[in-house]
mmCIF file of C-alpha atoms (C1' of nucleotides) and ligand atoms in Angstrom:
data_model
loop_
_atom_site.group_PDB
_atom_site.id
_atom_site.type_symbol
_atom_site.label_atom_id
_atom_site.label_comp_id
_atom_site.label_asym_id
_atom_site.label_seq_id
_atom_site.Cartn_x
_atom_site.Cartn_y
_atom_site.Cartn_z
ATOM 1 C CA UNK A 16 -3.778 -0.410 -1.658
ATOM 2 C CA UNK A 17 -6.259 -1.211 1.171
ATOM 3 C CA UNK A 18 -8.570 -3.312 2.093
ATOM 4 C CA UNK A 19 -12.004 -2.080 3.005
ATOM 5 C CA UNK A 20 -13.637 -3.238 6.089
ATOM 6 C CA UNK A 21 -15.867 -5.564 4.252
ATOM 7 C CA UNK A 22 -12.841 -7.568 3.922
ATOM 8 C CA UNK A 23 -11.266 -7.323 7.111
ATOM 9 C CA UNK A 24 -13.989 -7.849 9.127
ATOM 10 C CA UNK A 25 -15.733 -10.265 6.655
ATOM 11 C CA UNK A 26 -12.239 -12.185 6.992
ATOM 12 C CA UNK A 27 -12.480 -12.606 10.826
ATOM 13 C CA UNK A 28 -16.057 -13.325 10.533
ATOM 14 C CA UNK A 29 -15.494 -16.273 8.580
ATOM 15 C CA UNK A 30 -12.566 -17.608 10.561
ATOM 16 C CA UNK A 31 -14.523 -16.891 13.542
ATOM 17 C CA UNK A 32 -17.424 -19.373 11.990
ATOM 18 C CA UNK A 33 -15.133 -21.939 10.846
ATOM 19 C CA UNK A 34 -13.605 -22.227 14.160
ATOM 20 C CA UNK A 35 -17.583 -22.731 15.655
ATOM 21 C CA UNK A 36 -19.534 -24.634 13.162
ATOM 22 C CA UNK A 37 -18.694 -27.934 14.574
ATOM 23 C CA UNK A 38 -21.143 -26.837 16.771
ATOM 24 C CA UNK A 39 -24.253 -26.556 14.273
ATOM 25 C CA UNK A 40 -25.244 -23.701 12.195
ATOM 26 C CA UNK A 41 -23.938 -20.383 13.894
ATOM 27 C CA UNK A 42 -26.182 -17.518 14.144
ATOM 28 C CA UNK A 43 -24.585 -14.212 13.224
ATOM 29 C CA UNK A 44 -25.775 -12.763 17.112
ATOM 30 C CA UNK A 45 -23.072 -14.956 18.389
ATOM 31 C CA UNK A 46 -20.840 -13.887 15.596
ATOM 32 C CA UNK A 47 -21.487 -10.524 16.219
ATOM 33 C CA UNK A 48 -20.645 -10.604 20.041
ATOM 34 C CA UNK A 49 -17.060 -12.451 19.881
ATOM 35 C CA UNK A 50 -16.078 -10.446 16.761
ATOM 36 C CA UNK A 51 -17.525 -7.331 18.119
ATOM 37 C CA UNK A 52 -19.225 -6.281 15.074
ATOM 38 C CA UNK A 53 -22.463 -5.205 14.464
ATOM 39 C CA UNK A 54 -25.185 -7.913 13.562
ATOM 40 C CA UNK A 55 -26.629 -6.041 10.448
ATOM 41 C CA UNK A 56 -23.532 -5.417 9.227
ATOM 42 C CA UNK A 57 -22.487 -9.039 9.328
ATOM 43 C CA UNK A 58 -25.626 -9.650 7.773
ATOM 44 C CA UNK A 59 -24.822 -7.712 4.942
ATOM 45 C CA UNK A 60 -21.020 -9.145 4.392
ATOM 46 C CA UNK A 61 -22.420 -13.213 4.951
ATOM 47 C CA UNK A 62 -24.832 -12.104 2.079
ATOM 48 C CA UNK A 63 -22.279 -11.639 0.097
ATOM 49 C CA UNK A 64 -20.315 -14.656 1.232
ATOM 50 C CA UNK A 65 -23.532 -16.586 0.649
ATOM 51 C CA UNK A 66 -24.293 -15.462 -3.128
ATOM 52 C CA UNK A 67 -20.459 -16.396 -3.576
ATOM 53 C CA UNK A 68 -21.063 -19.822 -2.325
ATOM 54 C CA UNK A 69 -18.596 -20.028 0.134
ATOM 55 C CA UNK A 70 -21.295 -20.136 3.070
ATOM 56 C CA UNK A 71 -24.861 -21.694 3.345
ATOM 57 C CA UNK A 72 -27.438 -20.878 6.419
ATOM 58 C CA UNK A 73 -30.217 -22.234 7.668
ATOM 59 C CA UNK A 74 -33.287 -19.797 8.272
ATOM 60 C CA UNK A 75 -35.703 -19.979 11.014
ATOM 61 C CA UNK A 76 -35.065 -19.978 14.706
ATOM 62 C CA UNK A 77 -31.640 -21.989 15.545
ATOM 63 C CA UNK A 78 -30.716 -21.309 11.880
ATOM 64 C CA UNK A 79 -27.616 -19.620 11.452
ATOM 65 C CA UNK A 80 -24.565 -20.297 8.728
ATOM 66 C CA UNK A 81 -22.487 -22.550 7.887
ATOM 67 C CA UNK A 82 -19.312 -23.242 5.735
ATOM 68 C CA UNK A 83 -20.665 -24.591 1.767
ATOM 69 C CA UNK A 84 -17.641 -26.030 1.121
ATOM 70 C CA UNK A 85 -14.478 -27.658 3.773
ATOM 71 C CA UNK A 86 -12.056 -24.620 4.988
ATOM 72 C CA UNK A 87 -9.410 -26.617 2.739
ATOM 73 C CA UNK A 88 -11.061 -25.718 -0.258
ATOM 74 C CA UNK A 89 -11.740 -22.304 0.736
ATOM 75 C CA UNK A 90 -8.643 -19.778 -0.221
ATOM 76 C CA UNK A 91 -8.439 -16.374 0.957
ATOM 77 C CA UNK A 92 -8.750 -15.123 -2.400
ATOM 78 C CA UNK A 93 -12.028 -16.534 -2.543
ATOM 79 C CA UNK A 94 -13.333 -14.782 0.657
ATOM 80 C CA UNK A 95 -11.453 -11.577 -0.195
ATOM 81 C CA UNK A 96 -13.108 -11.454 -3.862
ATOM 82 C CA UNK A 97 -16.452 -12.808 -2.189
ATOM 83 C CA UNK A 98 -16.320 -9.609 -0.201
ATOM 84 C CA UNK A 99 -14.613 -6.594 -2.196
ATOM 85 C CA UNK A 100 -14.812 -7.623 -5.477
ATOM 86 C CA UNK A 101 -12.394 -9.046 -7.829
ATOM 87 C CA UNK A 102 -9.236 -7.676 -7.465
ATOM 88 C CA UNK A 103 -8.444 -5.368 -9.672
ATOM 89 C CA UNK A 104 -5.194 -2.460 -9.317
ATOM 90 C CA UNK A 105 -7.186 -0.687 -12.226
ATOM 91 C CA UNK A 106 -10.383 -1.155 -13.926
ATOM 92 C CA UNK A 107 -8.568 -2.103 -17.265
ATOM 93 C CA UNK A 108 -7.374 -5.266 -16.313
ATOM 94 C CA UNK A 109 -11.128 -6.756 -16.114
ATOM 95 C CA UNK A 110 -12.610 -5.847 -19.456
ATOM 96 C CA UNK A 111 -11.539 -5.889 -22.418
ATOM 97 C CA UNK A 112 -13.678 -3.403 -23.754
ATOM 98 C CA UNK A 113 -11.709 -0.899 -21.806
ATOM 99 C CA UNK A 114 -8.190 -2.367 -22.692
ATOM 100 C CA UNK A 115 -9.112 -1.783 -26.553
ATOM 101 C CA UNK A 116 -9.958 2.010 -25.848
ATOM 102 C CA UNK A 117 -7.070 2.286 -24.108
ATOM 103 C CA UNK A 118 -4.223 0.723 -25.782
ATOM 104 C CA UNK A 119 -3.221 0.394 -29.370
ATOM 105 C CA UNK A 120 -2.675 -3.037 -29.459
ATOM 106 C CA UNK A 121 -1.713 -4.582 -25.786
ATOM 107 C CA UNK A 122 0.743 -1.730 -25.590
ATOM 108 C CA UNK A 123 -0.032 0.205 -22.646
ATOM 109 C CA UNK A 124 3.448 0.852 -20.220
ATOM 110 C CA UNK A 125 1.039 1.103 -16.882
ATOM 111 C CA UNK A 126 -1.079 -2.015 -17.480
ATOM 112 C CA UNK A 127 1.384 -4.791 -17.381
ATOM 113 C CA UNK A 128 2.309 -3.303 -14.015
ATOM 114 C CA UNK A 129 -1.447 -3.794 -12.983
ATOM 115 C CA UNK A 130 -1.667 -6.699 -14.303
ATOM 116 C CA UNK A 131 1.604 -8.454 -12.472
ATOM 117 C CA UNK A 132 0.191 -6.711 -9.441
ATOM 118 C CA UNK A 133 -3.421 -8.939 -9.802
ATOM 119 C CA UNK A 134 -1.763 -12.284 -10.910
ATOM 120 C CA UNK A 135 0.812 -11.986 -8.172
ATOM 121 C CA UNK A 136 -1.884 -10.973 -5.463
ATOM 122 C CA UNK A 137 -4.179 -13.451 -6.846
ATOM 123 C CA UNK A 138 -1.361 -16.287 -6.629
ATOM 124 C CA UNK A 139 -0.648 -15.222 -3.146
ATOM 125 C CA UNK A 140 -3.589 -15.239 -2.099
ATOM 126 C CA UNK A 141 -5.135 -18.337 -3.210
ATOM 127 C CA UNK A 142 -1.971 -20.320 -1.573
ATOM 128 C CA UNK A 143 -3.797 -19.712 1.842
ATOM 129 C CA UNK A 144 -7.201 -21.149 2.998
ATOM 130 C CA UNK A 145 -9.471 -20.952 5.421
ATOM 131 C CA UNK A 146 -8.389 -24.037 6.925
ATOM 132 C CA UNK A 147 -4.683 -23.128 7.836
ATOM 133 C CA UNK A 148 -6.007 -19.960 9.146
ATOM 134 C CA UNK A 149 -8.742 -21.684 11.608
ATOM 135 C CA UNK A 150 -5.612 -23.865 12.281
ATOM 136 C CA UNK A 151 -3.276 -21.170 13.410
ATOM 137 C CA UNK A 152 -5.937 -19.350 15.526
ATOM 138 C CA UNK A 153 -6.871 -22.326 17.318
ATOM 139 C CA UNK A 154 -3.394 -23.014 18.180
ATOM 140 C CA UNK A 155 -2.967 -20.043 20.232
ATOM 141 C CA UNK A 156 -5.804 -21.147 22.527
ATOM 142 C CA UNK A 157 -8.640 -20.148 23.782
ATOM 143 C CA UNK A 158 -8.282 -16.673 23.349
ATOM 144 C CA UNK A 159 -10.836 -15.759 20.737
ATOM 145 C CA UNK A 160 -12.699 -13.279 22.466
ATOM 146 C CA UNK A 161 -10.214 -11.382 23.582
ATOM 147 C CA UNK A 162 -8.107 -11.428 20.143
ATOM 148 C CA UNK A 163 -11.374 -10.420 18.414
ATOM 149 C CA UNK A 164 -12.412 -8.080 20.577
ATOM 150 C CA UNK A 165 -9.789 -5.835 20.305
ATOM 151 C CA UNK A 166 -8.855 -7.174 16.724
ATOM 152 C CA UNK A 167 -9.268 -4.058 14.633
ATOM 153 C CA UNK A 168 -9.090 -0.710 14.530
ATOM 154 C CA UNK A 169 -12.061 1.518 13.259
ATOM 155 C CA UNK A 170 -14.897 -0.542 14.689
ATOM 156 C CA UNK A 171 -17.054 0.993 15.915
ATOM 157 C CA UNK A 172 -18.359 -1.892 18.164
ATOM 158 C CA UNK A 173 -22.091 -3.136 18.640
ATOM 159 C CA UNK A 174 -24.450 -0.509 20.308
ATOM 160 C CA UNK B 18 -7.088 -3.502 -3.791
ATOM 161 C CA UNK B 19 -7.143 -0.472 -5.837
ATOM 162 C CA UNK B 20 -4.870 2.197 -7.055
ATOM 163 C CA UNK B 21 -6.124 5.625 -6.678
ATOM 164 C CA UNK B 22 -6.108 8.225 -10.050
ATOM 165 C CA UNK B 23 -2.972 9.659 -8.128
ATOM 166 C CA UNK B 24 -0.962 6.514 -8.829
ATOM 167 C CA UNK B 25 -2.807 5.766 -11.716
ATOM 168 C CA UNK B 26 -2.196 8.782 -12.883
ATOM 169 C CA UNK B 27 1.053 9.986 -11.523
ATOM 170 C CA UNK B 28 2.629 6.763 -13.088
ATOM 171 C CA UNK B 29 1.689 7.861 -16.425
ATOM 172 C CA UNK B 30 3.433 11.382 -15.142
ATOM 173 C CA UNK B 31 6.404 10.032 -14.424
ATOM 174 C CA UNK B 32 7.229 7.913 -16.778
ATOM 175 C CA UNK B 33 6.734 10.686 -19.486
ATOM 176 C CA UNK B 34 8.972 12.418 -17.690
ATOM 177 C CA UNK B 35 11.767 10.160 -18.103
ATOM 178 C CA UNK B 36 11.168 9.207 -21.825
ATOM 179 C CA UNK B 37 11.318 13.321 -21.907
ATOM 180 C CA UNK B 38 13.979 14.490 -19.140
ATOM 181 C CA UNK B 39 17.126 13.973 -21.933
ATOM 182 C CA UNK B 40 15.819 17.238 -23.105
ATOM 183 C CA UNK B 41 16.029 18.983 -19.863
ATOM 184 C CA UNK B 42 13.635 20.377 -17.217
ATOM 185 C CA UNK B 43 10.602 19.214 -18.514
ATOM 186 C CA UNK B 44 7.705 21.609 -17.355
ATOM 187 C CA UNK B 45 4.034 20.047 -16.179
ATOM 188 C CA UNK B 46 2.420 21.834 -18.947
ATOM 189 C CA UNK B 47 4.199 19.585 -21.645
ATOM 190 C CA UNK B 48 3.238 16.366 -19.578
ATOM 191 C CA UNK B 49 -0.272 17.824 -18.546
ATOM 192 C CA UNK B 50 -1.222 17.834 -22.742
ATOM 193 C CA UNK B 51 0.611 14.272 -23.165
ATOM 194 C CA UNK B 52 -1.023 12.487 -20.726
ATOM 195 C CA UNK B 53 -4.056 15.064 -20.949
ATOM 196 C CA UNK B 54 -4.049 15.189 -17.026
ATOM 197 C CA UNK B 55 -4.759 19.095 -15.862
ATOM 198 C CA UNK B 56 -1.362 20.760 -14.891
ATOM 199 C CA UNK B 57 -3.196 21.412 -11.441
ATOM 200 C CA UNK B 58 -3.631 18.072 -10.346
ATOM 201 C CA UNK B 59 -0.262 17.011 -11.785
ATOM 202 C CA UNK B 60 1.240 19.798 -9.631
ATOM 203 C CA UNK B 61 -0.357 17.947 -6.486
ATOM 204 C CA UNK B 62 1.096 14.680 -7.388
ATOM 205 C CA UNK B 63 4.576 16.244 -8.916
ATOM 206 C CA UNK B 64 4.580 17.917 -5.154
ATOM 207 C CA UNK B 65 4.343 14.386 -3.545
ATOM 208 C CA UNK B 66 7.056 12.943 -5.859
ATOM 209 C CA UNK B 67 9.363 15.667 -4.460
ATOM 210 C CA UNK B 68 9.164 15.301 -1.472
ATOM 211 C CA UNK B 69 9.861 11.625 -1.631
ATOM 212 C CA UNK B 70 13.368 12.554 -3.858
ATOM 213 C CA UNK B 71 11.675 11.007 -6.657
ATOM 214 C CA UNK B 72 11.831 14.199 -8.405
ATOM 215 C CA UNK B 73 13.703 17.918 -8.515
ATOM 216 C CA UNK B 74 12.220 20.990 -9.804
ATOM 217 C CA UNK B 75 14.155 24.246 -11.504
ATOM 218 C CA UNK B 76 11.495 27.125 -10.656
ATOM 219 C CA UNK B 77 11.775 30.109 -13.004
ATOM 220 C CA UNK B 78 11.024 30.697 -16.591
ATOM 221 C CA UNK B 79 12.532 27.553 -18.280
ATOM 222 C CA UNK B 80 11.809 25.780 -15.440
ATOM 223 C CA UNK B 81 10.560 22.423 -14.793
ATOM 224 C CA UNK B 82 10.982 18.847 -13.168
ATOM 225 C CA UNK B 83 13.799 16.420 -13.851
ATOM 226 C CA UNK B 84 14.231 12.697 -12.350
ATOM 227 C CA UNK B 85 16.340 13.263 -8.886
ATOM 228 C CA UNK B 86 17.924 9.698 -9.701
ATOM 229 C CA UNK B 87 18.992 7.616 -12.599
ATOM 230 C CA UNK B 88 15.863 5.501 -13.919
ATOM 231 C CA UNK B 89 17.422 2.345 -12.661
ATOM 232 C CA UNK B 90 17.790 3.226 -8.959
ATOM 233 C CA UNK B 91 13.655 4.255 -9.049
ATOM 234 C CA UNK B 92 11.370 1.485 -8.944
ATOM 235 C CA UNK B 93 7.490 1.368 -8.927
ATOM 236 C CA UNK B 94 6.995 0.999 -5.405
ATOM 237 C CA UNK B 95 9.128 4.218 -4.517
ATOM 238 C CA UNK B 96 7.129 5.848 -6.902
ATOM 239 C CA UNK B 97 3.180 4.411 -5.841
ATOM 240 C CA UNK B 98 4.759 4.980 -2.062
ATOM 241 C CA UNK B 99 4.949 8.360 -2.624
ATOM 242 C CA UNK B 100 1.754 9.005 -3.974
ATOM 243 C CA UNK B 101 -0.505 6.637 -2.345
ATOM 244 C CA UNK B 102 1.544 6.572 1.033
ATOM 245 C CA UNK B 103 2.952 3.448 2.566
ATOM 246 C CA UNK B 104 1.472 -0.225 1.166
ATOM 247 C CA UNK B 105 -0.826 -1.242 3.862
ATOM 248 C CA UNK B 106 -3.692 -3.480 3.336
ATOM 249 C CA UNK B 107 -4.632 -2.790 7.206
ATOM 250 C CA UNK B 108 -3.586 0.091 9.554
ATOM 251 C CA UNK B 109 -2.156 -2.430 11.957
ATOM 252 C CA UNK B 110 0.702 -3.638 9.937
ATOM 253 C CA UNK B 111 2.319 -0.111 10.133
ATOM 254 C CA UNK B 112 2.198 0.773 13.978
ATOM 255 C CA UNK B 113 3.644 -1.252 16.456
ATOM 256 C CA UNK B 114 1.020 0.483 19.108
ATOM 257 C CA UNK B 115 -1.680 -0.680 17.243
ATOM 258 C CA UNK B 116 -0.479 -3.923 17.240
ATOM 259 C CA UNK B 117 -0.441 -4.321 20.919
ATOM 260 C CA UNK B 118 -3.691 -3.086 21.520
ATOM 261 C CA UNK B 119 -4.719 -5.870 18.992
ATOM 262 C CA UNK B 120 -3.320 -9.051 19.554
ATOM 263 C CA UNK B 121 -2.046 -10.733 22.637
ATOM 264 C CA UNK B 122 1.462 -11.150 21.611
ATOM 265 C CA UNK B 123 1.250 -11.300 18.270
ATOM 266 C CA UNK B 124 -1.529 -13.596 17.340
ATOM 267 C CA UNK B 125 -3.906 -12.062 15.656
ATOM 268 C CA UNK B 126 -4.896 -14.608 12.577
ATOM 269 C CA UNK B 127 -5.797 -11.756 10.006
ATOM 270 C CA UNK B 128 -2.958 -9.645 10.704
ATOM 271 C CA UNK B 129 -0.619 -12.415 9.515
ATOM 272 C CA UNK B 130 -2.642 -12.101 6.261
ATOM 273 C CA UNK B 131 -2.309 -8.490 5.709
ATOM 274 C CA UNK B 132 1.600 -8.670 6.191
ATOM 275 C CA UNK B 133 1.867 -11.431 3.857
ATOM 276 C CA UNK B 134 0.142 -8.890 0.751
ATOM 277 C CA UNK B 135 2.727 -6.068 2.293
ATOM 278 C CA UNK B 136 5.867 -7.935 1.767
ATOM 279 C CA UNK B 137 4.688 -9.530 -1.339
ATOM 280 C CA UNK B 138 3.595 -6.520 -2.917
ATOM 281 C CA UNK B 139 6.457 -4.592 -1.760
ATOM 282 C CA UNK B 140 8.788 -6.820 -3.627
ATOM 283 C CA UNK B 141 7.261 -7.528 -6.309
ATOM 284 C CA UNK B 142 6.860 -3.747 -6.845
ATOM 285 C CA UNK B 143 10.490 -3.037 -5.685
ATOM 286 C CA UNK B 144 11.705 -5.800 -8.829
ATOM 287 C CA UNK B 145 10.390 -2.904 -11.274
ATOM 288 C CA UNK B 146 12.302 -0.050 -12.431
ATOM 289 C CA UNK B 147 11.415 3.113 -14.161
ATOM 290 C CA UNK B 148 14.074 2.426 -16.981
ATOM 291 C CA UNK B 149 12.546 -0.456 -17.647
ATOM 292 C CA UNK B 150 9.040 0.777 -18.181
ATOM 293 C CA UNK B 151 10.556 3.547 -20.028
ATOM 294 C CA UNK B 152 12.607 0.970 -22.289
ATOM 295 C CA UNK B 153 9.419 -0.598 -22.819
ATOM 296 C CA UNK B 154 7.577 2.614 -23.676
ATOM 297 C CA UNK B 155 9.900 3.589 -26.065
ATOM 298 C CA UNK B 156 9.714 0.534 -27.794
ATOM 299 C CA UNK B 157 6.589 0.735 -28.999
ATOM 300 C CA UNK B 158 7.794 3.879 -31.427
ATOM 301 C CA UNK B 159 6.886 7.168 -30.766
ATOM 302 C CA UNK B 160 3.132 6.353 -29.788
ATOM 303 C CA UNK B 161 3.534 8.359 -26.717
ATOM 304 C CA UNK B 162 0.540 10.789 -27.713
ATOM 305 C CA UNK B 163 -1.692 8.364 -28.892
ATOM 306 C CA UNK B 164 -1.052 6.002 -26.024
ATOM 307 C CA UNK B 165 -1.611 8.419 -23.539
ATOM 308 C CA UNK B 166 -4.786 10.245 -24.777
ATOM 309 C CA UNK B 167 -7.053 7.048 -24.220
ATOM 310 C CA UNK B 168 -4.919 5.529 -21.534
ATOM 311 C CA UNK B 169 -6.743 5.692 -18.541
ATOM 312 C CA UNK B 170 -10.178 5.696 -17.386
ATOM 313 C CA UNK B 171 -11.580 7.919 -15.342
ATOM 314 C CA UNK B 172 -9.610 10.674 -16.709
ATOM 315 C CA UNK B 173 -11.597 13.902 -17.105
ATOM 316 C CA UNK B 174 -9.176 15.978 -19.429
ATOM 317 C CA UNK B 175 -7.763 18.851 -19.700
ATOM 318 C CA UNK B 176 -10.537 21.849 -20.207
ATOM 319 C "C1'" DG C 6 10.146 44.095 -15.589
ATOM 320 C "C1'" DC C 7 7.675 40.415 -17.248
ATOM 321 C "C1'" DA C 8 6.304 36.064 -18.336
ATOM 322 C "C1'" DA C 9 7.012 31.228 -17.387
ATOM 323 C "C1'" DA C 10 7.345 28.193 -14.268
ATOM 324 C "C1'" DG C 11 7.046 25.913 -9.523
ATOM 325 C "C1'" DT C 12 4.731 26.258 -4.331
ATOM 326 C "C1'" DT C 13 1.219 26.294 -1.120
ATOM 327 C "C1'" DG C 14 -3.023 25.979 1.268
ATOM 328 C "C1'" DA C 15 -7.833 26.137 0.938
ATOM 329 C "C1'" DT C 16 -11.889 24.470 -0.636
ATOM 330 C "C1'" DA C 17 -15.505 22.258 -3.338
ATOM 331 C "C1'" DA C 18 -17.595 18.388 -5.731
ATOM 332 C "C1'" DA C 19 -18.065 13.589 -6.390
ATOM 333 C "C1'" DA C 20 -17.643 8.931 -5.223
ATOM 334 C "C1'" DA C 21 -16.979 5.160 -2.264
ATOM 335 C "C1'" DT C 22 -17.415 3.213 2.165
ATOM 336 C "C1'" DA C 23 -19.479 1.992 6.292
ATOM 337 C "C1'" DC C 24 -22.890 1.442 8.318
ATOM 338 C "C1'" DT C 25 -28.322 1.639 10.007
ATOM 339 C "C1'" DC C 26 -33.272 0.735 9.676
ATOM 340 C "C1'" DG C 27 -37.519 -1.522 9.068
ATOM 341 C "C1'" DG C 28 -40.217 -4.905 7.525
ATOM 342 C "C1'" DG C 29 -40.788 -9.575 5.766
ATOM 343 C "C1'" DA C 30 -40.156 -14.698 5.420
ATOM 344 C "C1'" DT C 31 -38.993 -19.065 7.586
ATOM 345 C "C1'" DT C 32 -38.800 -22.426 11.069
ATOM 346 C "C1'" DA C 33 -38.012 -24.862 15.715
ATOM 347 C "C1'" DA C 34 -40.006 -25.291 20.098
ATOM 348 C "C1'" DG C 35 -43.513 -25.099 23.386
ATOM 349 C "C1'" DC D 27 -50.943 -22.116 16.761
ATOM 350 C "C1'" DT D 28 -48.092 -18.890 18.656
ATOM 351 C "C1'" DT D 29 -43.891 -17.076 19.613
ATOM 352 C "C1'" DA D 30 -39.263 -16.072 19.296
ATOM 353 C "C1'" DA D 31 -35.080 -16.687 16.804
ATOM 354 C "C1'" DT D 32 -33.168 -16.282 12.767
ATOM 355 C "C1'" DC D 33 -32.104 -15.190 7.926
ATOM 356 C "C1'" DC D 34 -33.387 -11.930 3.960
ATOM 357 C "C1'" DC D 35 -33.815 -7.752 1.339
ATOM 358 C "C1'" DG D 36 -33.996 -3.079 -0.206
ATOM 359 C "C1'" DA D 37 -33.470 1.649 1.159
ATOM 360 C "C1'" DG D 38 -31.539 5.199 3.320
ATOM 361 C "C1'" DT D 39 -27.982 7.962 5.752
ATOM 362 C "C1'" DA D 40 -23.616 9.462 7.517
ATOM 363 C "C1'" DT D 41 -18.836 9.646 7.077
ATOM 364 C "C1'" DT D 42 -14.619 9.469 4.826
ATOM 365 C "C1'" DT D 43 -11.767 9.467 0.908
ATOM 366 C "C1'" DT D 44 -10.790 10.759 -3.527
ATOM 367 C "C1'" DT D 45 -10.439 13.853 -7.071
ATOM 368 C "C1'" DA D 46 -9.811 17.524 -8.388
ATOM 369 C "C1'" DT D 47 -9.888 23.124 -8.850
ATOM 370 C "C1'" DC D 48 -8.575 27.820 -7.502
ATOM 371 C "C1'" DA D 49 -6.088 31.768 -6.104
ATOM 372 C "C1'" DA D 50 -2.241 33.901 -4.355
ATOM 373 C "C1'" DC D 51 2.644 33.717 -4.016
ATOM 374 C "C1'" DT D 52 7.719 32.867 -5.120
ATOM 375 C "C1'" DT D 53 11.462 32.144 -8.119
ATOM 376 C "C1'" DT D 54 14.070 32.929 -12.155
ATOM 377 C "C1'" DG D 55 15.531 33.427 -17.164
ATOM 378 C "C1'" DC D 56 15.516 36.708 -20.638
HETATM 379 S S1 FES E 16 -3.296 -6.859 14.370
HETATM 380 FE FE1 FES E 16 -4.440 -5.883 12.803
HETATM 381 S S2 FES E 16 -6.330 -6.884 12.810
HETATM 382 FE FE2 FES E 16 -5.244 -7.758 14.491
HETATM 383 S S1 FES E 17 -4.783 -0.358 -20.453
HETATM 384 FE FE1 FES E 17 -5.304 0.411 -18.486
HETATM 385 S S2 FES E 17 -4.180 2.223 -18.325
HETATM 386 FE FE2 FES E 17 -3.800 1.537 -20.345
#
DNA sequence: GCAAAGTTGATAAAAATACTCGGGATTAAG
DNA sequence: CTTAATCCCGAGTATTTTTATCAACTTTGC
């Protein structure tokens, strides 16, 4: 029950470009230096967040990214999924190939478990967007560098 | 935001054992062909459930594993804690010494997140008992065997 | 005593995760 | 037109976690 650093860091990286793109398109250098993670590997998770649609960039020199959509209509489910994949307790609750292999008829003890843990997770989730999170961050200040520097544990920092 | 084969897996166990239990000590052999899991790695996971008091073995010939507690008083997230370890989508919502190397006082925007999927998780988890996945198992007739064979994934079998 | 169990610790194999690298394409600015 | 900044893409590697398996040992009922 974890989340992989694609999440975790792709989560700060977003909130860290919704709080800047007021500014223009935000290169993933500057990204990379307040959020203290490498550049490739940012490029890597904003691929992601671009084939999901939830970002948009601009190439060429002062190109950079930029939220698709406002951080209202952004959830966290959306970034989360964007990132990791759908969620998914077990592989059973996606297909339903799998569920008639498994199950003689919608029967199976363990899956309804699963399954309350995805709907619940997926309702929780998608009751928080982007847009209260860039709200709560900003109300502690100025402080994003330092709060992101030292924001999470098994980062390995930028060489 | 997945389970691991050992909850997975030692959900399946468990519950087997307590549609089984009223017959006594109910050795890992018996549950290993049910839920065609190898006795070894059911031993692993039957270990974990021990320790946590989920579970109490009689060693000997004759032996085997009986619920420590009536199926009421266990609930699904006693029994995932104790084989996948504590519900933590990030290390920092654990340790209070990781949390003050991380965020000035409390602040940190994603951490907020994370605890928000702990507590929901943990309760929604905590509103499930064993009886009443075992009520529900047994309501399905005795399909126990035929359940079980297909009902997971990436199960490898018993050689 | 012996066979049926649980107990323990080590270890090996497989899969997933977390990155890194290098080269290419695009574009603003000078 | 050239250069530098930037995104883009596909591989490749290293590390960690997961998923088991094995062997030796202990306990106990018969
Ligand atoms: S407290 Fe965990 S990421 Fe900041
Ligand atoms: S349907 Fe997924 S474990 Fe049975």
């Amino acid at each position: 029950m974890r989340i992989s650093t694609r999440g975790r860091y792709g989560l700060r990286a977003i909130i860290d470009l919704a709080n800047n793109e007021y500014r223009g398109a935000i290169p993933l250098r500057e990204i990379s230096q307040r959020q203290n993670i490498s550049e490739q590997y940012l490029e890597q998770l904003f691929a992601s967040l671009r084939k999901s649609g939830l970002v948009k960039s601009i190439r060429g020199a002062h190109g950079g990214y930029l939220l698709n959509d406002s951080p209202e209509k952004i959830t966290v489910k959306d970034i989360l999924t964007a990132l990791e994949g759908p969620i998914a307790p077990a592989d059973c609750v996606l297909s339903e190939d799998i569920l008639e292999k498994c199950n003689n008829g919608g029967n199976c003890v363990t899956r309804k478990v699963w399954i309350m843990i995805k709907e619940n997770l997926e309702e929780l989730l998608d009751s928080v967007t982007l847009a209260e999170l860039k709200a709560e961050s900003q109300n502690w200040g100025d402080y994003d560098q330092l709060i992101s520097y030292s924001s999470d544990m098994n980062n390995k920092g930028v060489k």
